[in-house]
mmCIF file with all atom_site columns, C-alpha atoms and ligand atoms in Angstrom:
data_model
loop_
_atom_site.group_PDB
_atom_site.id
_atom_site.type_symbol
_atom_site.label_atom_id
_atom_site.label_alt_id
_atom_site.label_comp_id
_atom_site.label_asym_id
_atom_site.label_entity_id
_atom_site.label_seq_id
_atom_site.pdbx_PDB_ins_code
_atom_site.Cartn_x
_atom_site.Cartn_y
_atom_site.Cartn_z
_atom_site.occupancy
_atom_site.B_iso_or_equiv
_atom_site.pdbx_formal_charge
_atom_site.auth_seq_id
_atom_site.auth_comp_id
_atom_site.auth_asym_id
_atom_site.auth_atom_id
_atom_site.pdbx_PDB_model_num
ATOM   1   C CA  . MET A 1 1   ? 7.166   -21.560 32.839  1.00 0.00 ? 1   MET A CA  1
ATOM   2   C CA  . PRO A 1 2   ? 7.403   -19.813 29.891  1.00 0.00 ? 2   PRO A CA  1
ATOM   3   C CA  . THR A 1 3   ? 3.921   -19.626 27.459  1.00 0.00 ? 3   THR A CA  1
ATOM   4   C CA  . ARG A 1 4   ? 5.043   -22.592 24.584  1.00 0.00 ? 4   ARG A CA  1
ATOM   5   C CA  . ILE A 1 5   ? 4.505   -20.848 21.762  1.00 0.00 ? 5   ILE A CA  1
ATOM   6   C CA  . GLY A 1 6   ? 3.452   -23.604 18.163  1.00 0.00 ? 6   GLY A CA  1
ATOM   7   C CA  . VAL A 1 7   ? 3.384   -20.871 15.332  1.00 0.00 ? 7   VAL A CA  1
ATOM   8   C CA  . TYR A 1 8   ? 1.980   -22.283 11.713  1.00 0.00 ? 8   TYR A CA  1
ATOM   9   C CA  . PRO A 1 9   ? 2.692   -20.014 8.377   1.00 0.00 ? 9   PRO A CA  1
ATOM   10  C CA  . GLY A 1 10  ? 1.620   -20.853 5.666   1.00 0.00 ? 10  GLY A CA  1
ATOM   11  C CA  . SER A 1 11  ? -0.359  -18.979 2.265   1.00 0.00 ? 11  SER A CA  1
ATOM   12  C CA  . PHE A 1 12  ? -3.989  -20.497 3.225   1.00 0.00 ? 12  PHE A CA  1
ATOM   13  C CA  . ASP A 1 13  ? -5.117  -19.328 -0.257  1.00 0.00 ? 13  ASP A CA  1
ATOM   14  C CA  . PRO A 1 14  ? -8.254  -20.339 1.180   1.00 0.00 ? 14  PRO A CA  1
ATOM   15  C CA  . VAL A 1 15  ? -6.908  -22.715 4.332   1.00 0.00 ? 15  VAL A CA  1
ATOM   16  C CA  . HIS A 1 16  ? -8.245  -26.325 3.395   1.00 0.00 ? 16  HIS A CA  1
ATOM   17  C CA  . ASN A 1 17  ? -9.804  -29.231 5.785   1.00 0.00 ? 17  ASN A CA  1
ATOM   18  C CA  . GLY A 1 18  ? -5.724  -30.104 6.093   1.00 0.00 ? 18  GLY A CA  1
ATOM   19  C CA  . HIS A 1 19  ? -4.693  -26.815 7.566   1.00 0.00 ? 19  HIS A CA  1
ATOM   20  C CA  . VAL A 1 20  ? -7.583  -26.986 9.843   1.00 0.00 ? 20  VAL A CA  1
ATOM   21  C CA  . ASP A 1 21  ? -6.440  -30.704 10.832  1.00 0.00 ? 21  ASP A CA  1
ATOM   22  C CA  . ILE A 1 22  ? -3.010  -29.963 11.475  1.00 0.00 ? 22  ILE A CA  1
ATOM   23  C CA  . ILE A 1 23  ? -3.956  -26.659 13.811  1.00 0.00 ? 23  ILE A CA  1
ATOM   24  C CA  . GLU A 1 24  ? -6.480  -29.079 15.892  1.00 0.00 ? 24  GLU A CA  1
ATOM   25  C CA  . ARG A 1 25  ? -3.468  -31.486 16.099  1.00 0.00 ? 25  ARG A CA  1
ATOM   26  C CA  . CYS A 1 26  ? -1.195  -28.123 17.816  1.00 0.00 ? 26  CYS A CA  1
ATOM   27  C CA  . CYS A 1 27  ? -3.026  -26.977 20.011  1.00 0.00 ? 27  CYS A CA  1
ATOM   28  C CA  . PRO A 1 28  ? -2.809  -29.978 22.528  1.00 0.00 ? 28  PRO A CA  1
ATOM   29  C CA  . ILE A 1 29  ? 0.863   -29.735 22.506  1.00 0.00 ? 29  ILE A CA  1
ATOM   30  C CA  . PHE A 1 30  ? 1.177   -25.923 23.168  1.00 0.00 ? 30  PHE A CA  1
ATOM   31  C CA  . ASP A 1 31  ? -0.358  -22.990 25.500  1.00 0.00 ? 31  ASP A CA  1
ATOM   32  C CA  . GLU A 1 32  ? -0.330  -20.705 22.446  1.00 0.00 ? 32  GLU A CA  1
ATOM   33  C CA  . VAL A 1 33  ? -0.814  -21.709 18.323  1.00 0.00 ? 33  VAL A CA  1
ATOM   34  C CA  . VAL A 1 34  ? -0.092  -18.380 16.079  1.00 0.00 ? 34  VAL A CA  1
ATOM   35  C CA  . VAL A 1 35  ? -1.550  -19.632 12.955  1.00 0.00 ? 35  VAL A CA  1
ATOM   36  C CA  . ALA A 1 36  ? 0.396   -17.104 10.774  1.00 0.00 ? 36  ALA A CA  1
ATOM   37  C CA  . VAL A 1 37  ? -0.914  -15.738 7.568   1.00 0.00 ? 37  VAL A CA  1
ATOM   38  C CA  . LEU A 1 38  ? 2.121   -14.323 4.600   1.00 0.00 ? 38  LEU A CA  1
ATOM   39  C CA  . HIS A 1 39  ? 1.224   -11.265 3.492   1.00 0.00 ? 39  HIS A CA  1
ATOM   40  C CA  . ASN A 1 40  ? 3.328   -12.894 0.247   1.00 0.00 ? 40  ASN A CA  1
ATOM   41  C CA  . THR A 1 41  ? 3.405   -9.557  -2.118  1.00 0.00 ? 41  THR A CA  1
ATOM   42  C CA  . SER A 1 42  ? 4.833   -11.161 -5.464  1.00 0.00 ? 42  SER A CA  1
ATOM   43  C CA  . LYS A 1 43  ? 1.972   -13.875 -5.647  1.00 0.00 ? 43  LYS A CA  1
ATOM   44  C CA  . GLU A 1 44  ? -1.380  -12.477 -7.341  1.00 0.00 ? 44  GLU A CA  1
ATOM   45  C CA  . PRO A 1 45  ? -3.569  -14.490 -4.077  1.00 0.00 ? 45  PRO A CA  1
ATOM   46  C CA  . LEU A 1 46  ? -7.428  -15.552 -4.861  1.00 0.00 ? 46  LEU A CA  1
ATOM   47  C CA  . PHE A 1 47  ? -8.161  -13.903 -1.507  1.00 0.00 ? 47  PHE A CA  1
ATOM   48  C CA  . SER A 1 48  ? -6.820  -10.559 -0.044  1.00 0.00 ? 48  SER A CA  1
ATOM   49  C CA  . ILE A 1 49  ? -4.252  -11.126 2.905   1.00 0.00 ? 49  ILE A CA  1
ATOM   50  C CA  . GLU A 1 50  ? -7.095  -9.774  5.277   1.00 0.00 ? 50  GLU A CA  1
ATOM   51  C CA  . GLU A 1 51  ? -9.828  -12.214 3.420   1.00 0.00 ? 51  GLU A CA  1
ATOM   52  C CA  . ARG A 1 52  ? -7.444  -15.195 3.922   1.00 0.00 ? 52  ARG A CA  1
ATOM   53  C CA  . VAL A 1 53  ? -7.223  -13.731 8.033   1.00 0.00 ? 53  VAL A CA  1
ATOM   54  C CA  . GLU A 1 54  ? -10.953 -13.709 8.299   1.00 0.00 ? 54  GLU A CA  1
ATOM   55  C CA  . MET A 1 55  ? -11.400 -16.834 6.699   1.00 0.00 ? 55  MET A CA  1
ATOM   56  C CA  . LEU A 1 56  ? -9.241  -18.791 9.221   1.00 0.00 ? 56  LEU A CA  1
ATOM   57  C CA  . ARG A 1 57  ? -10.809 -16.710 12.520  1.00 0.00 ? 57  ARG A CA  1
ATOM   58  C CA  . ASP A 1 58  ? -14.045 -17.667 11.676  1.00 0.00 ? 58  ASP A CA  1
ATOM   59  C CA  . VAL A 1 59  ? -12.838 -21.286 11.243  1.00 0.00 ? 59  VAL A CA  1
ATOM   60  C CA  . LEU A 1 60  ? -10.975 -20.929 14.490  1.00 0.00 ? 60  LEU A CA  1
ATOM   61  C CA  . ALA A 1 61  ? -13.261 -19.626 16.580  1.00 0.00 ? 61  ALA A CA  1
ATOM   62  C CA  . ASP A 1 62  ? -14.220 -22.360 18.955  1.00 0.00 ? 62  ASP A CA  1
ATOM   63  C CA  . ASN A 1 63  ? -10.351 -22.383 19.909  1.00 0.00 ? 63  ASN A CA  1
ATOM   64  C CA  . PRO A 1 64  ? -9.802  -20.218 22.084  1.00 0.00 ? 64  PRO A CA  1
ATOM   65  C CA  . GLY A 1 65  ? -5.615  -21.889 22.138  1.00 0.00 ? 65  GLY A CA  1
ATOM   66  C CA  . CYS A 1 66  ? -5.141  -20.513 18.489  1.00 0.00 ? 66  CYS A CA  1
ATOM   67  C CA  . ARG A 1 67  ? -4.422  -17.029 16.816  1.00 0.00 ? 67  ARG A CA  1
ATOM   68  C CA  . VAL A 1 68  ? -4.522  -15.874 13.644  1.00 0.00 ? 68  VAL A CA  1
ATOM   69  C CA  . GLU A 1 69  ? -2.122  -12.581 12.691  1.00 0.00 ? 69  GLU A CA  1
ATOM   70  C CA  . SER A 1 70  ? 0.133   -12.468 9.484   1.00 0.00 ? 70  SER A CA  1
ATOM   71  C CA  . PHE A 1 71  ? 3.227   -11.172 8.720   1.00 0.00 ? 71  PHE A CA  1
ATOM   72  C CA  . SER A 1 72  ? 5.490   -10.156 6.452   1.00 0.00 ? 72  SER A CA  1
ATOM   73  C CA  . GLY A 1 73  ? 9.058   -10.999 5.748   1.00 0.00 ? 73  GLY A CA  1
ATOM   74  C CA  . LEU A 1 74  ? 11.063  -13.790 6.996   1.00 0.00 ? 74  LEU A CA  1
ATOM   75  C CA  . LEU A 1 75  ? 9.466   -15.474 9.300   1.00 0.00 ? 75  LEU A CA  1
ATOM   76  C CA  . VAL A 1 76  ? 12.038  -16.184 11.796  1.00 0.00 ? 76  VAL A CA  1
ATOM   77  C CA  . ASP A 1 77  ? 12.461  -12.363 12.471  1.00 0.00 ? 77  ASP A CA  1
ATOM   78  C CA  . TYR A 1 78  ? 8.275   -12.468 12.655  1.00 0.00 ? 78  TYR A CA  1
ATOM   79  C CA  . MET A 1 79  ? 9.176   -15.603 15.297  1.00 0.00 ? 79  MET A CA  1
ATOM   80  C CA  . ARG A 1 80  ? 11.364  -13.362 17.584  1.00 0.00 ? 80  ARG A CA  1
ATOM   81  C CA  . GLN A 1 81  ? 8.807   -10.541 17.412  1.00 0.00 ? 81  GLN A CA  1
ATOM   82  C CA  . LEU A 1 82  ? 6.610   -12.927 19.073  1.00 0.00 ? 82  LEU A CA  1
ATOM   83  C CA  . GLY A 1 83  ? 9.427   -14.796 21.621  1.00 0.00 ? 83  GLY A CA  1
ATOM   84  C CA  . ALA A 1 84  ? 8.369   -18.376 19.819  1.00 0.00 ? 84  ALA A CA  1
ATOM   85  C CA  . ARG A 1 85  ? 11.130  -20.753 18.451  1.00 0.00 ? 85  ARG A CA  1
ATOM   86  C CA  . THR A 1 86  ? 8.966   -23.777 17.080  1.00 0.00 ? 86  THR A CA  1
ATOM   87  C CA  . ILE A 1 87  ? 7.526   -23.350 13.146  1.00 0.00 ? 87  ILE A CA  1
ATOM   88  C CA  . VAL A 1 88  ? 5.370   -26.487 12.704  1.00 0.00 ? 88  VAL A CA  1
ATOM   89  C CA  . ARG A 1 89  ? 4.724   -27.524 8.632   1.00 0.00 ? 89  ARG A CA  1
ATOM   90  C CA  . GLY A 1 90  ? 1.912   -30.504 7.832   1.00 0.00 ? 90  GLY A CA  1
ATOM   91  C CA  . LEU A 1 91  ? 3.815   -33.134 5.746   1.00 0.00 ? 91  LEU A CA  1
ATOM   92  C CA  . ARG A 1 92  ? 1.549   -35.276 3.415   1.00 0.00 ? 92  ARG A CA  1
ATOM   93  C CA  . ALA A 1 93  ? 3.762   -36.884 1.327   1.00 0.00 ? 93  ALA A CA  1
ATOM   94  C CA  . VAL A 1 94  ? 7.125   -37.949 0.758   1.00 0.00 ? 94  VAL A CA  1
ATOM   95  C CA  . SER A 1 95  ? 7.167   -35.226 -1.891  1.00 0.00 ? 95  SER A CA  1
ATOM   96  C CA  . ASP A 1 96  ? 6.635   -32.318 0.834   1.00 0.00 ? 96  ASP A CA  1
ATOM   97  C CA  . PHE A 1 97  ? 9.522   -33.223 2.164   1.00 0.00 ? 97  PHE A CA  1
ATOM   98  C CA  . GLU A 1 98  ? 12.276  -31.789 0.506   1.00 0.00 ? 98  GLU A CA  1
ATOM   99  C CA  . SER A 1 99  ? 11.102  -27.922 -0.310  1.00 0.00 ? 99  SER A CA  1
ATOM   100 C CA  . GLU A 1 100 ? 10.062  -28.537 3.845   1.00 0.00 ? 100 GLU A CA  1
ATOM   101 C CA  . PHE A 1 101 ? 13.659  -29.501 5.039   1.00 0.00 ? 101 PHE A CA  1
ATOM   102 C CA  . GLN A 1 102 ? 15.329  -27.102 3.007   1.00 0.00 ? 102 GLN A CA  1
ATOM   103 C CA  . MET A 1 103 ? 13.163  -24.822 4.848   1.00 0.00 ? 103 MET A CA  1
ATOM   104 C CA  . ALA A 1 104 ? 13.646  -25.696 8.223   1.00 0.00 ? 104 ALA A CA  1
ATOM   105 C CA  . LEU A 1 105 ? 17.717  -25.650 7.263   1.00 0.00 ? 105 LEU A CA  1
ATOM   106 C CA  . MET A 1 106 ? 17.735  -22.423 6.201   1.00 0.00 ? 106 MET A CA  1
ATOM   107 C CA  . ASN A 1 107 ? 15.588  -20.940 9.270   1.00 0.00 ? 107 ASN A CA  1
ATOM   108 C CA  . ARG A 1 108 ? 17.974  -22.811 11.245  1.00 0.00 ? 108 ARG A CA  1
ATOM   109 C CA  . ARG A 1 109 ? 20.298  -21.367 9.668   1.00 0.00 ? 109 ARG A CA  1
ATOM   110 C CA  . LEU A 1 110 ? 19.072  -18.040 9.912   1.00 0.00 ? 110 LEU A CA  1
ATOM   111 C CA  . ASP A 1 111 ? 18.526  -18.354 13.650  1.00 0.00 ? 111 ASP A CA  1
ATOM   112 C CA  . SER A 1 112 ? 19.773  -21.627 15.639  1.00 0.00 ? 112 SER A CA  1
ATOM   113 C CA  . ARG A 1 113 ? 17.583  -21.584 18.028  1.00 0.00 ? 113 ARG A CA  1
ATOM   114 C CA  . VAL A 1 114 ? 14.360  -21.871 15.876  1.00 0.00 ? 114 VAL A CA  1
ATOM   115 C CA  . GLU A 1 115 ? 12.718  -25.630 15.619  1.00 0.00 ? 115 GLU A CA  1
ATOM   116 C CA  . THR A 1 116 ? 10.513  -26.747 12.950  1.00 0.00 ? 116 THR A CA  1
ATOM   117 C CA  . VAL A 1 117 ? 8.382   -29.497 13.585  1.00 0.00 ? 117 VAL A CA  1
ATOM   118 C CA  . PHE A 1 118 ? 6.243   -31.767 11.387  1.00 0.00 ? 118 PHE A CA  1
ATOM   119 C CA  . LEU A 1 119 ? 2.747   -32.508 11.794  1.00 0.00 ? 119 LEU A CA  1
ATOM   120 C CA  . THR A 1 120 ? 1.154   -35.050 9.553   1.00 0.00 ? 120 THR A CA  1
ATOM   121 C CA  . PRO A 1 121 ? -2.878  -34.719 8.126   1.00 0.00 ? 121 PRO A CA  1
ATOM   122 C CA  . LYS A 1 122 ? -5.762  -37.585 8.459   1.00 0.00 ? 122 LYS A CA  1
ATOM   123 C CA  . GLU A 1 123 ? -5.350  -39.794 5.436   1.00 0.00 ? 123 GLU A CA  1
ATOM   124 C CA  . GLU A 1 124 ? -8.239  -38.163 3.648   1.00 0.00 ? 124 GLU A CA  1
ATOM   125 C CA  . TYR A 1 125 ? -6.349  -34.942 3.428   1.00 0.00 ? 125 TYR A CA  1
ATOM   126 C CA  . SER A 1 126 ? -2.986  -35.745 2.360   1.00 0.00 ? 126 SER A CA  1
ATOM   127 C CA  . TYR A 1 127 ? -3.400  -35.158 -1.292  1.00 0.00 ? 127 TYR A CA  1
ATOM   128 C CA  . LEU A 1 128 ? -5.355  -31.849 -0.579  1.00 0.00 ? 128 LEU A CA  1
ATOM   129 C CA  . SER A 1 129 ? -3.578  -28.252 -1.835  1.00 0.00 ? 129 SER A CA  1
ATOM   130 C CA  . SER A 1 130 ? -4.483  -24.918 -1.407  1.00 0.00 ? 130 SER A CA  1
ATOM   131 C CA  . ARG A 1 131 ? -3.506  -24.764 -5.464  1.00 0.00 ? 131 ARG A CA  1
ATOM   132 C CA  . LEU A 1 132 ? -5.580  -28.398 -6.232  1.00 0.00 ? 132 LEU A CA  1
ATOM   133 C CA  . THR A 1 133 ? -8.588  -27.247 -4.197  1.00 0.00 ? 133 THR A CA  1
ATOM   134 C CA  . LYS A 1 134 ? -8.963  -23.616 -6.267  1.00 0.00 ? 134 LYS A CA  1
ATOM   135 C CA  . GLU A 1 135 ? -7.853  -25.003 -9.570  1.00 0.00 ? 135 GLU A CA  1
ATOM   136 C CA  . VAL A 1 136 ? -10.719 -27.465 -9.603  1.00 0.00 ? 136 VAL A CA  1
ATOM   137 C CA  . PHE A 1 137 ? -13.358 -24.974 -8.023  1.00 0.00 ? 137 PHE A CA  1
ATOM   138 C CA  . LEU A 1 138 ? -12.525 -23.071 -11.001 1.00 0.00 ? 138 LEU A CA  1
ATOM   139 C CA  . LEU A 1 139 ? -13.316 -25.387 -12.709 1.00 0.00 ? 139 LEU A CA  1
ATOM   140 C CA  . GLY A 1 140 ? -17.037 -26.256 -11.481 1.00 0.00 ? 140 GLY A CA  1
ATOM   141 C CA  . ALA A 1 141 ? -15.405 -29.343 -8.952  1.00 0.00 ? 141 ALA A CA  1
ATOM   142 C CA  . ASP A 1 142 ? -17.355 -29.691 -5.317  1.00 0.00 ? 142 ASP A CA  1
ATOM   143 C CA  . LEU A 1 143 ? -15.780 -28.887 -2.179  1.00 0.00 ? 143 LEU A CA  1
ATOM   144 C CA  . GLU A 1 144 ? -17.866 -30.286 0.389   1.00 0.00 ? 144 GLU A CA  1
ATOM   145 C CA  . GLY A 1 145 ? -15.805 -31.296 2.613   1.00 0.00 ? 145 GLY A CA  1
ATOM   146 C CA  . LEU A 1 146 ? -12.290 -30.240 1.743   1.00 0.00 ? 146 LEU A CA  1
ATOM   147 C CA  . VAL A 1 147 ? -12.686 -26.754 2.786   1.00 0.00 ? 147 VAL A CA  1
ATOM   148 C CA  . PRO A 1 148 ? -14.551 -25.409 5.771   1.00 0.00 ? 148 PRO A CA  1
ATOM   149 C CA  . GLY A 1 149 ? -18.367 -24.238 5.424   1.00 0.00 ? 149 GLY A CA  1
ATOM   150 C CA  . ALA A 1 150 ? -17.625 -20.798 5.919   1.00 0.00 ? 150 ALA A CA  1
ATOM   151 C CA  . VAL A 1 151 ? -15.376 -21.115 3.193   1.00 0.00 ? 151 VAL A CA  1
ATOM   152 C CA  . LEU A 1 152 ? -16.420 -22.536 0.429   1.00 0.00 ? 152 LEU A CA  1
ATOM   153 C CA  . GLU A 1 153 ? -19.113 -20.105 0.786   1.00 0.00 ? 153 GLU A CA  1
ATOM   154 C CA  . ARG A 1 154 ? -16.546 -17.086 0.562   1.00 0.00 ? 154 ARG A CA  1
ATOM   155 C CA  . MET A 1 155 ? -15.363 -19.176 -2.926  1.00 0.00 ? 155 MET A CA  1
ATOM   156 C CA  . ARG A 1 156 ? -18.906 -18.973 -4.148  1.00 0.00 ? 156 ARG A CA  1
ATOM   157 C CA  . GLN A 1 157 ? -19.558 -15.704 -3.336  1.00 0.00 ? 157 GLN A CA  1
ATOM   158 C CA  . ARG A 1 158 ? -16.453 -14.962 -5.541  1.00 0.00 ? 158 ARG A CA  1
ATOM   159 C CA  . MET A 1 159 ? -17.070 -16.834 -8.673  1.00 0.00 ? 159 MET A CA  1
ATOM   160 C CA  . VAL A 1 160 ? -20.166 -15.097 -8.752  1.00 0.00 ? 160 VAL A CA  1
ATOM   161 C CA  . ARG A 1 161 ? -18.760 -11.701 -8.099  1.00 0.00 ? 161 ARG A CA  1
ATOM   162 C CA  . ASP A 1 162 ? -15.788 -12.479 -10.639 1.00 0.00 ? 162 ASP A CA  1
HETATM 163 O O1  . PNS B 2 .   ? 1.486   -22.380 2.274   1.00 0.00 ? 1   PNS B O1  1
HETATM 164 P P1  . PNS B 2 .   ? 3.121   -22.161 2.242   1.00 0.00 ? 1   PNS B P1  1
HETATM 165 O O2  . PNS B 2 .   ? 3.042   -21.424 0.520   1.00 0.00 ? 1   PNS B O2  1
HETATM 166 O O3  . PNS B 2 .   ? 3.582   -23.101 1.534   1.00 0.00 ? 1   PNS B O3  1
HETATM 167 O O4  . PNS B 2 .   ? 3.748   -21.867 2.976   1.00 0.00 ? 1   PNS B O4  1
HETATM 168 C C1  . PNS B 2 .   ? 5.256   -21.383 3.244   1.00 0.00 ? 1   PNS B C1  1
HETATM 169 C C2  . PNS B 2 .   ? 6.228   -20.225 4.371   1.00 0.00 ? 1   PNS B C2  1
HETATM 170 C C3  . PNS B 2 .   ? 5.007   -18.927 4.431   1.00 0.00 ? 1   PNS B C3  1
HETATM 171 C C4  . PNS B 2 .   ? 5.924   -20.668 5.064   1.00 0.00 ? 1   PNS B C4  1
HETATM 172 C C5  . PNS B 2 .   ? 7.231   -19.592 3.969   1.00 0.00 ? 1   PNS B C5  1
HETATM 173 O O5  . PNS B 2 .   ? 7.359   -19.029 2.137   1.00 0.00 ? 1   PNS B O5  1
HETATM 174 C C6  . PNS B 2 .   ? 7.594   -18.582 4.791   1.00 0.00 ? 1   PNS B C6  1
HETATM 175 O O6  . PNS B 2 .   ? 8.443   -18.929 5.637   1.00 0.00 ? 1   PNS B O6  1
HETATM 176 N N1  . PNS B 2 .   ? 7.751   -17.616 4.406   1.00 0.00 ? 1   PNS B N1  1
HETATM 177 C C7  . PNS B 2 .   ? 8.039   -16.732 5.367   1.00 0.00 ? 1   PNS B C7  1
HETATM 178 C C8  . PNS B 2 .   ? 9.688   -15.371 4.648   1.00 0.00 ? 1   PNS B C8  1
HETATM 179 C C9  . PNS B 2 .   ? 10.793  -16.612 4.694   1.00 0.00 ? 1   PNS B C9  1
HETATM 180 O O7  . PNS B 2 .   ? 11.062  -16.642 5.891   1.00 0.00 ? 1   PNS B O7  1
HETATM 181 N N2  . PNS B 2 .   ? 11.394  -17.436 3.902   1.00 0.00 ? 1   PNS B N2  1
HETATM 182 C C10 . PNS B 2 .   ? 12.497  -18.233 4.092   1.00 0.00 ? 1   PNS B C10 1
HETATM 183 C C11 . PNS B 2 .   ? 12.042  -19.938 4.353   1.00 0.00 ? 1   PNS B C11 1
HETATM 184 S S1  . PNS B 2 .   ? 13.013  -20.503 4.568   1.00 0.00 ? 1   PNS B S1  1
#
């Protein structure tokens, strides 16, 4: 039987508990889950691509069916290299739907063999986003319970350093 690979792409700047929840939900569905971190040259990220990959690898160290890689360029091209056909995206609320729907259709237009499946995180993470996480943290909020411990530690170090 061919290996069923699920690709969970994103910016992960930084990974938060809503992402981890989705990844854990993927594990029983796929033989292998590839967490694909976008190397996005146009955005100014808080964490470099190397740091984002490293944090995810730390956080997912106990999930043997998961690997973390970075990619640049079109997601469908990267999927072709992997031999994967399934994209996984998280849907937190109706507000996510429009842009996710557009991306799913564009990816299918670019490669008709690619399907996107949507998973929903625990309700307690339905408001969580990397953008808000960074914003409230930089203004002094406590992120305990919202991001993995290893990420929280890195964010604290970053605040001290910068
Ligand atoms: O975490 P994000 O920022 O919501 O993830 C967006 C991501 C990485 C899934 C999307 O921007 C993407 O796939 N970028 C790669 C370039 C690409 O293929 N663009 C067309 C998508 S329809």
